[in-house]
Coordinates of C-alpha atoms in Angstrom, one line a residue:
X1 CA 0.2 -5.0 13.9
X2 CA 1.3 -1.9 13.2
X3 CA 0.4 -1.1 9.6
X4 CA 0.9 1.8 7.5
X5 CA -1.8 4.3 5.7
X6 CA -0.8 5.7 2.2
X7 CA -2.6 8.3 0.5
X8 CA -3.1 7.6 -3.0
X9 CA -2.6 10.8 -5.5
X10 CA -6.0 9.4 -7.3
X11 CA -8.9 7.1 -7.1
X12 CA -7.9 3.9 -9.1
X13 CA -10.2 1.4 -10.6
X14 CA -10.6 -1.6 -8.9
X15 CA -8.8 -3.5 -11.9
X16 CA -6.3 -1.6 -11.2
X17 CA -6.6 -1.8 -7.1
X18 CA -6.3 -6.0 -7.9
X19 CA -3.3 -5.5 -9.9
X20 CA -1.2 -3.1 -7.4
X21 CA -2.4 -6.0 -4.8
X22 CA -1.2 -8.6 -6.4
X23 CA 2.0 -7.6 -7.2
X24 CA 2.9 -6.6 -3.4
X25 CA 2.0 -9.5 -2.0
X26 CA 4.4 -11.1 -4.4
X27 CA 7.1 -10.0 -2.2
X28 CA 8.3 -11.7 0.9
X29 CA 8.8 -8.8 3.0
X30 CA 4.8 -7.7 3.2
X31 CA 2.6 -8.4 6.2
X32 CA -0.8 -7.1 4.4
X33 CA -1.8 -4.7 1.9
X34 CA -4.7 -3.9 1.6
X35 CA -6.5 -0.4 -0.7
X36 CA -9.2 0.8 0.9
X37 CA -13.1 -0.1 -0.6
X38 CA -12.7 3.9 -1.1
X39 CA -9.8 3.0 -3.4
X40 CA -8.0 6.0 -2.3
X41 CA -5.6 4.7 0.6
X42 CA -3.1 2.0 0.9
X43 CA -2.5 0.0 4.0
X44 CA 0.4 -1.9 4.6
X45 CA 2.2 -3.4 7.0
X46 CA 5.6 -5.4 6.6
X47 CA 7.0 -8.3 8.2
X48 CA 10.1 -7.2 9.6
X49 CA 9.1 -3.8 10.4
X50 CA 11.5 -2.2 7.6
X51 CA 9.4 0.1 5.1
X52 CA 12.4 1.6 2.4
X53 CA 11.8 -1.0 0.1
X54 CA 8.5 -1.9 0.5
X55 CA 7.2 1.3 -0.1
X56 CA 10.0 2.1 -2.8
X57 CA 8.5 -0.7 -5.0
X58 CA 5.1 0.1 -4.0
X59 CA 5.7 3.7 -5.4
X60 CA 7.0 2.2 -8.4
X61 CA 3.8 -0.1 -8.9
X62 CA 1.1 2.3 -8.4
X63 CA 3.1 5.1 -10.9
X64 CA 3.6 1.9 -13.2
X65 CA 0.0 0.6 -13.4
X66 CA -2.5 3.4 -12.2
X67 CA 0.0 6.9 -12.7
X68 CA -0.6 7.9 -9.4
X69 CA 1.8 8.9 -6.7
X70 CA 1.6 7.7 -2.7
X71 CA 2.0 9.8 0.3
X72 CA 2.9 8.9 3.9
X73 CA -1.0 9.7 6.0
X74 CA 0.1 8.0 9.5
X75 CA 0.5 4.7 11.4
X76 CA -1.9 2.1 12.0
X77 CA -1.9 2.8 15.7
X78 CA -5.1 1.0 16.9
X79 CA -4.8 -1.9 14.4
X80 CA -8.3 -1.5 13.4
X81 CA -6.9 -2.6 9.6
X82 CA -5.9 -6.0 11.0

């Protein structure tokens, strides 16, 4: 699939890691997420392709549970997340 990586603004703990987790994957819309065992990057990729909301609540999670921000790194293009 064609994922996306997100920089996190900060290292969060893996409490917190679990926590961003599991709320995303409570939504409908979300392929995989996954934070990296670096706990520094976000991968996700949605269902239908469409990344506004995803990635709007996603921004809200991580400010919400860990304070830190997420910036677009680049596409998944070899699928080496999957």
């Amino acid at each position: 699939g064609m994922g996306r990586y997100y920089r996190l603004s900060k290292k969060v703990t893996e409490e917190q890691a679990a926590e961003i987790l599991r709320e995303l994957k409570e939504r409908d819309d979300i392929k995989r997420a996954i934070i990296t065992d670096e706990r520094d990057t976000m991968i996700v990729e949605t269902i239908d392709g469409e990344y506004f909301n995803v990635m709007y609540a996603a921004v809200n999670i991580c400010s919400r549970i860990a304070g830190c921000e997420l910036s677009f790194m680049h596409f998944d293009t070899e699928g080496l997340a999957s």
